Amino acid sequence: MLTNDQLAKWDRESFLHPSTHLAQHARGEAPGRIIKSAEGCFVTDRDGNRLLDAFAGLYCVNIGYGRKEVAEAIAEQAHELAYYHAYVGHGTEASITLAHMVMERAPAHMSKVYFGLGGSDANETNIKLVWYMNNILGRPGKKKIISRWRAYHGSGLMSGSLTGLSLFHQKFDLPFDTVRHTTSPYWFRRDDLGLTEEQFSAKCAADLEELIEAEGADTIAAFIAEPMLGTGGIVPPPRGYWEAIEPILQKSDILLIADEVVTGFGRLGTMFGSTHYGITPDIMTIAKGLTSAYAPLSGTIVSDKVWKVLEQGTDEFGPLGHGWTYSAHPIGAAAGVANLKLLDTMNLVANAGDVGPYLTRTMAEALADHPNMGEVRGEGMLTAVELVEDREARVFFDPARKVVPQIVAAMGRRGVIARAMPQGDIIGYAPPLCLSREEADTVVSATADAIREVLG
Ligand code: PLP
């Protein structure tokens, strides 16, 4: 067996990691963990440390690690048929079954699902379909996409443009000029501290209306949004937000793309974020929880309204010129089928709706008296702790102090993995949906102790 030192050396010499400080990593100044195995909510690294993974990888291992049913489904699929493509109407039992299972769970007005590989490529597909649709409908000028600051929709060219976090734009010549960003529905970070949640939702809606007016509704094709902000800070929408936004889109004939990559398949304690917040998207992006990351797979779910135009388009112009070699890959599809069955049989959506709020509530109680606790917020199995330098005046820490990265490192030493969210001093939690109350208690005490270690 390779020694850890050998692996670490090869890693520094050969591996260009995603979302990593490349220079520090290559110099050995910021080694990541090398993970060896995992079971339930726990991962074990090559040094033998067992850690409670309170971020489920990258909020994707919804059913928890080590589920034999999924591993066996993958193995059987690999033995019987490791690959066949889905072009020109081809399919496999796994891909057709998964399409059926996804549509059984999707809101009633949705029609079909296209399968890709990850959330970023699914969002690329979405925008291409929206552009295709408006060309078929004879409105080639209606192409701009409105996204929101602090959104995360991936890091491809278009998906990275849709993302509203500066790290994903700077030095990449993004965003594209077909993309506009509007106000982030982030009440805690509102400029005017006097606004209530409802007033702030009204402001978000007014800002959106103003943007549409300035650009011209006839130039805007779609609005894309996570039902609840994820990577931008794990922020539930302020009260009244979606109720104020949807009518504005409908009035201007702007499609709604709900990016459910994080919220899909149970994370909010409901099957989808759209149903959770009562919104009616035209397109939904799915990934992560679709297979619980046992194999890469994503999807674009289109509504009846979108589907009808796609049908019309191919009748007029021939086959859809869009697809990947690995679209609907049978191994991903087999993983997806086994995963969705487990999500049901283990009753994980309900568990997310029970243990998630328990985690948020007990976290809020444990940190209530800490002078640097700005806000504890959450929905279902998504929780965030936002820390501030001055609670009364809501003064944020200087990012150079790296307060939350230090806290997350201190939590790691206590056996719990949380995520330092990329923009702001925010600790993020998105555990597997099978988290128990006892495991939630462990997460809370590791957080409280680590905050005390770093901030006093
Ligand atoms: N959309 C959302 C809401 C996400 O959170 C992510 C990833 O975290 C993506 C899209 C991109 O997915 P992927 O990393 O699989 O490309």
Short mmCIF file of C-alpha atoms and ligand atoms in Angstrom, two decimals:
data_model
loop_
_atom_site.label_atom_id
_atom_site.label_comp_id
_atom_site.label_asym_id
_atom_site.label_seq_id
_atom_site.Cartn_x
_atom_site.Cartn_y
_atom_site.Cartn_z
CA MET A 1 0.00 0.00 0.00
CA LEU A 2 1.17 3.53 -0.72
CA THR A 3 2.37 5.53 2.25
CA ASN A 4 0.62 8.80 3.11
CA ASP A 5 3.85 10.68 2.41
CA GLN A 6 4.04 9.17 -1.08
CA LEU A 7 0.44 10.14 -1.82
CA ALA A 8 0.93 13.67 -0.50
CA LYS A 9 4.01 14.05 -2.74
CA TRP A 10 2.18 12.83 -5.86
CA ASP A 11 -0.73 15.08 -4.96
CA ARG A 12 1.50 18.17 -4.81
CA GLU A 13 3.36 17.20 -7.99
CA SER A 14 0.48 16.06 -10.20
CA PHE A 15 -3.00 17.12 -9.10
CA LEU A 16 -4.50 20.49 -10.11
CA HIS A 17 -7.37 20.74 -7.62
CA PRO A 18 -10.66 22.61 -8.14
CA SER A 19 -11.46 25.63 -5.93
CA THR A 20 -8.05 25.51 -4.23
CA HIS A 21 -5.20 27.95 -3.54
CA LEU A 22 -3.02 26.19 -6.10
CA ALA A 23 0.31 27.71 -5.17
CA GLN A 24 -0.03 27.06 -1.43
CA HIS A 25 -1.21 23.53 -2.07
CA ALA A 26 1.66 22.72 -4.44
CA ARG A 27 4.15 24.11 -1.91
CA GLY A 28 2.67 21.88 0.79
CA GLU A 29 1.49 24.86 2.87
CA ALA A 30 -2.20 23.97 2.74
CA PRO A 31 -2.61 20.23 2.43
CA GLY A 32 -6.17 18.97 2.16
CA ARG A 33 -7.39 15.82 3.84
CA ILE A 34 -6.95 12.51 2.05
CA ILE A 35 -10.16 10.61 2.70
CA LYS A 36 -10.11 6.83 2.75
CA SER A 37 -13.56 5.52 3.63
CA ALA A 38 -16.95 6.58 4.95
CA GLU A 39 -20.07 5.24 6.63
CA GLY A 40 -23.33 7.02 7.48
CA CYS A 41 -22.41 10.61 8.45
CA PHE A 42 -18.73 9.84 9.12
CA VAL A 43 -15.66 9.91 6.89
CA THR A 44 -12.29 8.45 7.84
CA ASP A 45 -9.05 9.94 6.58
CA ARG A 46 -5.78 8.17 5.78
CA ASP A 47 -4.40 9.04 9.21
CA GLY A 48 -7.27 7.14 10.80
CA ASN A 49 -9.21 10.21 12.00
CA ARG A 50 -12.97 9.67 12.00
CA LEU A 51 -14.84 12.90 11.28
CA LEU A 52 -18.54 13.75 11.32
CA ASP A 53 -19.12 15.23 7.88
CA ALA A 54 -21.60 18.00 8.60
CA PHE A 55 -21.45 19.19 4.98
CA ALA A 56 -22.15 15.81 3.30
CA GLY A 57 -19.17 16.28 0.97
CA LEU A 58 -20.37 19.32 -0.98
CA TYR A 59 -23.97 19.07 0.26
CA CYS A 60 -24.52 16.08 -1.93
CA VAL A 61 -24.37 12.80 0.01
CA ASN A 62 -28.01 13.06 1.03
CA ILE A 63 -28.53 9.38 1.94
CA GLY A 64 -25.23 9.19 3.84
CA TYR A 65 -22.09 7.25 2.97
CA GLY A 66 -21.54 3.54 2.48
CA ARG A 67 -25.03 2.46 1.39
CA LYS A 68 -24.52 -1.03 0.03
CA GLU A 69 -27.72 -0.97 -2.04
CA VAL A 70 -26.32 1.84 -4.19
CA ALA A 71 -22.86 0.30 -4.45
CA GLU A 72 -24.41 -2.99 -5.56
CA ALA A 73 -26.68 -1.30 -8.11
CA ILE A 74 -23.60 0.43 -9.58
CA ALA A 75 -21.64 -2.85 -9.68
CA GLU A 76 -24.49 -4.76 -11.33
CA GLN A 77 -24.92 -2.03 -13.92
CA ALA A 78 -21.18 -1.98 -14.65
CA HIS A 79 -21.16 -5.74 -15.16
CA GLU A 80 -24.26 -5.85 -17.34
CA LEU A 81 -23.86 -2.64 -19.34
CA ALA A 82 -21.27 -0.09 -18.28
CA TYR A 83 -22.20 2.33 -21.02
CA TYR A 84 -24.55 3.09 -23.79
CA HIS A 85 -25.44 6.52 -25.10
CA ALA A 86 -28.80 8.27 -25.10
CA TYR A 87 -28.58 10.00 -28.49
CA VAL A 88 -31.21 9.41 -31.21
CA GLY A 89 -33.70 8.08 -28.70
CA HIS A 90 -31.48 5.39 -27.15
CA GLY A 91 -31.91 4.45 -23.52
CA THR A 92 -31.25 1.84 -20.87
CA GLU A 93 -33.50 0.32 -18.26
CA ALA A 94 -31.73 2.42 -15.64
CA SER A 95 -32.01 5.77 -17.44
CA ILE A 96 -35.65 5.27 -18.43
CA THR A 97 -36.59 4.10 -14.92
CA LEU A 98 -34.82 7.06 -13.34
CA ALA A 99 -36.56 9.50 -15.70
CA HIS A 100 -39.88 7.99 -14.64
CA MET A 101 -38.99 8.18 -10.93
CA VAL A 102 -37.86 11.81 -11.21
CA MET A 103 -41.05 12.83 -13.00
CA GLU A 104 -43.18 10.98 -10.43
CA ARG A 105 -41.61 13.20 -7.77
CA ALA A 106 -41.50 16.49 -9.72
CA PRO A 107 -44.34 19.04 -9.53
CA ALA A 108 -47.33 18.07 -11.69
CA HIS A 109 -46.82 20.75 -14.34
CA MET A 110 -43.34 19.45 -15.23
CA SER A 111 -43.05 17.24 -18.30
CA LYS A 112 -39.66 15.63 -19.06
CA VAL A 113 -36.13 15.33 -17.70
CA TYR A 114 -32.83 15.64 -19.62
CA PHE A 115 -29.80 14.07 -17.89
CA GLY A 116 -26.31 15.62 -17.73
CA LEU A 117 -23.41 15.10 -15.39
CA GLY A 118 -23.20 17.94 -12.86
CA GLY A 119 -25.04 21.06 -11.78
CA SER A 120 -22.89 23.39 -13.88
CA ASP A 121 -23.54 21.58 -17.14
CA ALA A 122 -27.25 21.28 -16.31
CA ASN A 123 -27.42 25.06 -16.05
CA GLU A 124 -25.58 25.41 -19.37
CA THR A 125 -28.28 23.15 -20.85
CA ASN A 126 -31.01 25.26 -19.28
CA ILE A 127 -29.82 28.47 -20.87
CA LYS A 128 -29.37 26.82 -24.26
CA LEU A 129 -32.92 25.47 -24.08
CA VAL A 130 -34.27 28.90 -23.13
CA TRP A 131 -32.45 30.54 -26.06
CA TYR A 132 -33.58 27.78 -28.42
CA MET A 133 -37.12 28.25 -27.18
CA ASN A 134 -37.18 31.99 -27.80
CA ASN A 135 -35.73 31.50 -31.28
CA ILE A 136 -38.45 28.96 -32.08
CA LEU A 137 -41.06 31.39 -30.77
CA GLY A 138 -39.71 34.10 -33.07
CA ARG A 139 -38.36 36.42 -30.40
CA PRO A 140 -34.58 36.29 -30.95
CA GLY A 141 -34.02 39.50 -28.95
CA LYS A 142 -35.38 37.99 -25.71
CA LYS A 143 -32.17 36.35 -24.48
CA LYS A 144 -30.78 38.00 -21.34
CA ILE A 145 -30.80 36.07 -18.10
CA ILE A 146 -31.28 37.68 -14.70
CA SER A 147 -29.55 36.04 -11.77
CA ARG A 148 -28.88 37.35 -8.25
CA TRP A 149 -25.79 38.52 -6.43
CA ARG A 150 -24.51 35.73 -4.18
CA ALA A 151 -26.19 33.08 -6.31
CA TYR A 152 -24.24 29.93 -7.09
CA HIS A 153 -25.09 28.16 -10.32
CA GLY A 154 -21.76 26.53 -11.14
CA SER A 155 -18.43 27.50 -12.62
CA GLY A 156 -18.67 26.90 -16.36
CA LEU A 157 -18.75 29.82 -18.79
CA MET A 158 -22.48 30.50 -18.63
CA SER A 159 -23.12 28.86 -15.26
CA GLY A 160 -20.16 30.80 -13.83
CA SER A 161 -21.66 33.97 -15.30
CA LEU A 162 -24.94 33.20 -13.58
CA THR A 163 -23.11 32.74 -10.29
CA GLY A 164 -23.06 35.98 -8.35
CA LEU A 165 -19.85 35.57 -6.32
CA SER A 166 -16.83 37.63 -7.34
CA LEU A 167 -14.29 34.82 -6.83
CA PHE A 168 -15.90 32.94 -9.71
CA HIS A 169 -15.74 35.95 -12.05
CA GLN A 170 -12.49 37.73 -11.36
CA LYS A 171 -9.71 37.12 -13.91
CA PHE A 172 -12.00 34.80 -15.90
CA ASP A 173 -13.58 37.61 -17.97
CA LEU A 174 -16.99 36.72 -16.54
CA PRO A 175 -19.88 37.34 -16.32
CA PHE A 176 -20.98 37.30 -19.95
CA ASP A 177 -22.83 40.43 -20.95
CA THR A 178 -26.07 38.52 -21.53
CA VAL A 179 -26.31 38.07 -17.75
CA ARG A 180 -27.55 40.66 -15.24
CA HIS A 181 -27.52 40.30 -11.47
CA THR A 182 -30.14 41.69 -9.15
CA THR A 183 -30.38 42.18 -5.39
CA SER A 184 -29.57 39.20 -3.22
CA PRO A 185 -32.45 38.15 -0.93
CA TYR A 186 -30.15 38.30 2.07
CA TRP A 187 -31.96 40.16 4.79
CA PHE A 188 -29.14 39.97 7.37
CA ARG A 189 -26.82 41.81 4.94
CA ARG A 190 -29.36 44.46 3.88
CA ASP A 191 -27.91 47.98 3.57
CA ASP A 192 -30.77 49.63 5.42
CA LEU A 193 -30.93 47.97 8.84
CA GLY A 194 -34.31 49.57 9.45
CA LEU A 195 -36.09 47.32 6.92
CA THR A 196 -38.22 44.42 8.16
CA GLU A 197 -38.05 41.13 6.24
CA GLU A 198 -41.27 41.97 4.42
CA GLN A 199 -40.04 45.45 3.52
CA PHE A 200 -36.77 44.01 2.30
CA SER A 201 -38.63 41.46 0.12
CA ALA A 202 -40.59 44.37 -1.36
CA LYS A 203 -37.31 46.15 -2.07
CA CYS A 204 -35.89 43.05 -3.81
CA ALA A 205 -39.03 42.91 -5.95
CA ALA A 206 -38.85 46.63 -6.74
CA ASP A 207 -35.16 46.31 -7.70
CA LEU A 208 -36.03 43.43 -10.02
CA GLU A 209 -38.84 45.41 -11.61
CA GLU A 210 -36.53 48.37 -12.10
CA LEU A 211 -33.91 46.18 -13.77
CA ILE A 212 -36.47 44.63 -16.11
CA GLU A 213 -37.74 48.09 -16.98
CA ALA A 214 -34.23 49.39 -17.65
CA GLU A 215 -33.24 46.44 -19.84
CA GLY A 216 -36.65 46.04 -21.48
CA ALA A 217 -38.81 42.98 -20.77
CA ASP A 218 -38.56 42.02 -24.44
CA THR A 219 -34.80 41.44 -23.98
CA ILE A 220 -35.05 39.17 -20.92
CA ALA A 221 -35.64 35.45 -21.32
CA ALA A 222 -35.33 34.02 -17.83
CA PHE A 223 -34.71 34.57 -14.14
CA ILE A 224 -32.62 31.89 -12.43
CA ALA A 225 -32.60 31.37 -8.67
CA GLU A 226 -31.95 28.82 -6.00
CA PRO A 227 -35.21 28.53 -4.04
CA MET A 228 -32.99 29.17 -0.99
CA LEU A 229 -29.50 30.65 -1.41
CA GLY A 230 -26.82 28.01 -0.85
CA THR A 231 -23.15 28.72 -1.47
CA GLY A 232 -23.78 32.48 -1.21
CA GLY A 233 -24.37 32.03 2.52
CA ILE A 234 -27.14 29.46 3.23
CA VAL A 235 -29.89 32.05 3.48
CA PRO A 236 -33.62 31.27 3.54
CA PRO A 237 -35.56 33.85 1.51
CA PRO A 238 -36.98 36.70 3.58
CA ARG A 239 -40.69 36.46 4.34
CA GLY A 240 -42.81 37.34 1.30
CA TYR A 241 -39.92 37.12 -1.18
CA TRP A 242 -41.19 34.51 -3.62
CA GLU A 243 -44.75 35.84 -3.42
CA ALA A 244 -43.41 39.22 -4.55
CA ILE A 245 -41.04 37.93 -7.26
CA GLU A 246 -43.13 35.43 -9.22
CA PRO A 247 -45.88 37.81 -10.40
CA ILE A 248 -43.23 40.21 -11.76
CA LEU A 249 -41.76 37.43 -13.89
CA GLN A 250 -45.16 36.31 -15.11
CA LYS A 251 -46.16 39.85 -16.03
CA SER A 252 -43.08 40.21 -18.26
CA ASP A 253 -43.22 36.68 -19.71
CA ILE A 254 -39.87 35.80 -18.13
CA LEU A 255 -39.25 32.11 -17.48
CA LEU A 256 -38.34 30.97 -13.98
CA ILE A 257 -35.46 28.52 -13.65
CA ALA A 258 -35.34 27.03 -10.15
CA ASP A 259 -31.85 25.74 -9.45
CA GLU A 260 -32.61 22.82 -7.14
CA VAL A 261 -29.11 21.36 -7.18
CA VAL A 262 -28.89 21.73 -3.39
CA THR A 263 -32.57 21.94 -2.44
CA GLY A 264 -33.75 19.00 -4.58
CA PHE A 265 -34.44 15.57 -3.10
CA GLY A 266 -35.16 16.37 0.48
CA ARG A 267 -32.70 18.90 1.83
CA LEU A 268 -35.35 21.37 3.00
CA GLY A 269 -37.50 18.62 4.49
CA THR A 270 -39.59 18.52 1.31
CA MET A 271 -38.84 16.81 -2.00
CA PHE A 272 -38.08 20.10 -3.79
CA GLY A 273 -37.44 23.69 -2.77
CA SER A 274 -39.99 24.86 -5.34
CA THR A 275 -42.83 23.05 -3.62
CA HIS A 276 -41.43 24.11 -0.25
CA TYR A 277 -41.80 27.78 -1.17
CA GLY A 278 -44.84 27.33 -3.44
CA ILE A 279 -43.14 28.48 -6.64
CA THR A 280 -43.94 27.27 -10.14
CA PRO A 281 -40.75 27.03 -12.20
CA ASP A 282 -40.58 26.49 -15.95
CA ILE A 283 -37.29 24.63 -15.62
CA MET A 284 -35.66 22.93 -12.64
CA THR A 285 -31.97 22.07 -12.27
CA ILE A 286 -31.20 18.90 -10.32
CA ALA A 287 -27.91 17.17 -9.44
CA LYS A 288 -26.27 16.30 -6.08
CA GLY A 289 -29.17 14.54 -4.25
CA LEU A 290 -30.28 12.83 -7.48
CA THR A 291 -27.61 10.18 -6.90
CA SER A 292 -26.38 11.37 -3.49
CA ALA A 293 -23.08 11.73 -5.41
CA TYR A 294 -22.49 7.98 -5.61
CA ALA A 295 -22.00 8.69 -9.34
CA PRO A 296 -22.07 11.96 -11.31
CA LEU A 297 -25.48 12.81 -12.73
CA SER A 298 -27.58 15.94 -13.14
CA GLY A 299 -30.83 16.83 -14.79
CA THR A 300 -32.86 19.56 -16.41
CA ILE A 301 -36.58 19.15 -15.79
CA VAL A 302 -38.75 21.08 -18.26
CA SER A 303 -42.38 22.06 -17.83
CA ASP A 304 -45.20 21.24 -20.25
CA LYS A 305 -44.96 24.80 -21.59
CA VAL A 306 -41.23 24.46 -22.40
CA TRP A 307 -41.63 20.93 -23.74
CA LYS A 308 -44.29 22.00 -26.25
CA VAL A 309 -41.90 24.54 -27.76
CA LEU A 310 -39.08 21.97 -27.89
CA GLU A 311 -41.41 19.61 -29.77
CA GLN A 312 -42.36 22.38 -32.17
CA GLY A 313 -38.66 23.20 -32.67
CA THR A 314 -37.64 19.71 -33.66
CA ASP A 315 -40.65 19.35 -35.94
CA GLU A 316 -39.54 22.51 -37.71
CA PHE A 317 -35.73 22.22 -37.58
CA GLY A 318 -34.86 18.57 -36.93
CA PRO A 319 -33.18 16.85 -33.98
CA LEU A 320 -32.05 18.88 -30.98
CA GLY A 321 -28.37 19.72 -31.46
CA HIS A 322 -27.48 19.32 -27.82
CA GLY A 323 -26.14 16.45 -25.71
CA TRP A 324 -23.09 14.95 -24.01
CA THR A 325 -21.46 11.56 -24.55
CA TYR A 326 -22.25 10.79 -20.93
CA SER A 327 -25.83 12.15 -20.86
CA ALA A 328 -27.95 9.68 -18.88
CA HIS A 329 -24.91 7.48 -18.19
CA PRO A 330 -26.26 4.08 -17.09
CA ILE A 331 -24.03 3.86 -14.02
CA GLY A 332 -25.18 7.28 -12.81
CA ALA A 333 -28.76 6.31 -13.59
CA ALA A 334 -28.49 3.00 -11.69
CA ALA A 335 -27.08 4.92 -8.72
CA GLY A 336 -29.96 7.38 -9.01
CA VAL A 337 -32.63 4.68 -8.99
CA ALA A 338 -31.15 2.96 -5.92
CA ASN A 339 -30.63 6.34 -4.22
CA LEU A 340 -34.22 7.54 -4.69
CA LYS A 341 -35.53 4.22 -3.39
CA LEU A 342 -33.41 4.60 -0.24
CA LEU A 343 -34.49 8.21 0.20
CA ASP A 344 -38.04 6.84 0.51
CA THR A 345 -37.45 3.63 2.47
CA MET A 346 -35.19 5.37 5.02
CA ASN A 347 -37.74 8.18 5.33
CA LEU A 348 -34.97 10.72 4.91
CA VAL A 349 -37.00 13.68 3.69
CA ALA A 350 -39.02 13.63 6.90
CA ASN A 351 -35.82 13.20 8.95
CA ALA A 352 -34.38 16.31 7.28
CA GLY A 353 -37.53 18.20 8.29
CA ASP A 354 -37.14 17.04 11.89
CA VAL A 355 -33.42 16.87 12.73
CA GLY A 356 -32.47 19.86 10.54
CA PRO A 357 -34.61 22.38 12.48
CA TYR A 358 -33.39 20.73 15.71
CA LEU A 359 -29.79 21.42 14.62
CA THR A 360 -30.58 25.07 13.80
CA ARG A 361 -32.51 25.59 17.05
CA THR A 362 -29.93 24.01 19.34
CA MET A 363 -27.14 25.87 17.54
CA ALA A 364 -28.97 29.18 18.09
CA GLU A 365 -29.44 28.35 21.78
CA ALA A 366 -25.79 27.35 22.26
CA LEU A 367 -24.47 30.54 20.66
CA ALA A 368 -27.13 32.98 21.86
CA ASP A 369 -24.86 34.73 24.37
CA HIS A 370 -21.74 34.86 22.27
CA PRO A 371 -20.91 38.51 21.43
CA ASN A 372 -19.82 37.62 17.88
CA MET A 373 -22.89 35.62 16.92
CA GLY A 374 -24.58 37.64 14.19
CA GLU A 375 -27.24 35.21 13.06
CA VAL A 376 -28.06 31.51 13.13
CA ARG A 377 -30.43 30.61 10.30
CA GLY A 378 -31.59 27.59 8.43
CA GLU A 379 -34.30 25.59 6.74
CA GLY A 380 -34.56 21.80 6.81
CA MET A 381 -31.11 20.22 6.86
CA LEU A 382 -29.30 23.48 5.99
CA THR A 383 -27.91 25.67 8.75
CA ALA A 384 -25.58 28.66 8.82
CA VAL A 385 -23.86 30.58 11.60
CA GLU A 386 -22.80 34.08 10.56
CA LEU A 387 -20.24 35.76 12.81
CA VAL A 388 -19.67 39.50 13.16
CA GLU A 389 -17.13 41.70 14.88
CA ASP A 390 -19.81 43.88 16.49
CA ARG A 391 -23.25 42.41 16.98
CA GLU A 392 -25.19 45.58 17.81
CA ALA A 393 -23.81 47.63 14.92
CA ARG A 394 -23.56 44.55 12.61
CA VAL A 395 -19.93 45.23 11.73
CA PHE A 396 -18.39 42.37 9.75
CA PHE A 397 -14.88 41.03 10.38
CA ASP A 398 -12.04 42.01 8.08
CA PRO A 399 -11.86 39.04 5.66
CA ALA A 400 -8.05 39.07 6.05
CA ARG A 401 -8.52 37.78 9.60
CA LYS A 402 -9.95 34.53 8.20
CA VAL A 403 -12.09 34.06 11.28
CA VAL A 404 -14.31 31.28 9.96
CA PRO A 405 -11.55 29.30 8.21
CA GLN A 406 -9.79 29.21 11.60
CA ILE A 407 -12.98 28.09 13.34
CA VAL A 408 -13.65 25.39 10.77
CA ALA A 409 -10.06 24.13 11.23
CA ALA A 410 -10.62 24.08 15.01
CA MET A 411 -13.83 22.09 14.45
CA GLY A 412 -11.85 19.62 12.35
CA ARG A 413 -9.52 19.04 15.28
CA ARG A 414 -12.67 18.19 17.27
CA GLY A 415 -13.79 15.66 14.66
CA VAL A 416 -16.45 17.67 12.81
CA ILE A 417 -16.33 18.94 9.21
CA ALA A 418 -18.24 22.15 8.45
CA ARG A 419 -17.71 24.50 5.51
CA ALA A 420 -16.25 27.98 5.57
CA MET A 421 -18.60 29.53 3.01
CA PRO A 422 -16.66 31.38 0.30
CA GLN A 423 -17.86 34.96 0.89
CA GLY A 424 -18.30 36.30 4.44
CA ASP A 425 -17.69 34.81 7.88
CA ILE A 426 -20.29 32.10 7.58
CA ILE A 427 -20.03 28.53 8.87
CA GLY A 428 -22.17 26.25 6.70
CA TYR A 429 -23.81 22.96 7.66
CA ALA A 430 -25.55 20.58 5.27
CA PRO A 431 -25.22 17.14 6.82
CA PRO A 432 -26.45 13.92 5.26
CA LEU A 433 -30.22 13.75 5.65
CA CYS A 434 -29.80 10.72 7.94
CA LEU A 435 -28.21 12.85 10.70
CA SER A 436 -29.45 11.84 14.17
CA ARG A 437 -30.20 14.24 17.03
CA GLU A 438 -27.16 12.91 18.91
CA GLU A 439 -24.96 13.66 15.89
CA ALA A 440 -26.53 17.14 15.68
CA ASP A 441 -25.54 17.68 19.34
CA THR A 442 -21.94 16.76 18.45
CA VAL A 443 -21.95 19.34 15.64
CA VAL A 444 -23.28 22.05 17.96
CA SER A 445 -20.78 21.43 20.75
CA ALA A 446 -17.83 21.26 18.33
CA THR A 447 -18.96 24.60 16.87
CA ALA A 448 -19.39 26.32 20.23
CA ASP A 449 -16.01 25.06 21.48
CA ALA A 450 -14.20 26.03 18.27
CA ILE A 451 -15.71 29.54 18.31
CA ARG A 452 -14.56 29.95 21.92
CA GLU A 453 -11.06 28.72 21.00
CA VAL A 454 -10.71 31.24 18.15
CA LEU A 455 -12.71 34.25 19.40
CA GLY A 456 -12.80 33.72 23.15
N1 PLP B 1 -26.21 25.01 -8.68
C1 PLP B 1 -26.15 25.05 -7.35
C2 PLP B 1 -27.29 25.65 -6.59
C3 PLP B 1 -25.05 24.53 -6.67
O1 PLP B 1 -24.97 24.63 -5.34
C4 PLP B 1 -24.01 23.96 -7.42
C5 PLP B 1 -22.83 23.38 -6.75
O2 PLP B 1 -22.65 23.51 -5.56
C6 PLP B 1 -24.11 23.96 -8.82
C7 PLP B 1 -25.23 24.47 -9.41
C8 PLP B 1 -23.01 23.41 -9.65
O3 PLP B 1 -22.99 22.03 -9.57
P1 PLP B 1 -21.67 21.22 -9.95
O4 PLP B 1 -20.64 21.59 -8.95
O5 PLP B 1 -22.12 19.79 -9.89
O6 PLP B 1 -21.29 21.62 -11.33
#
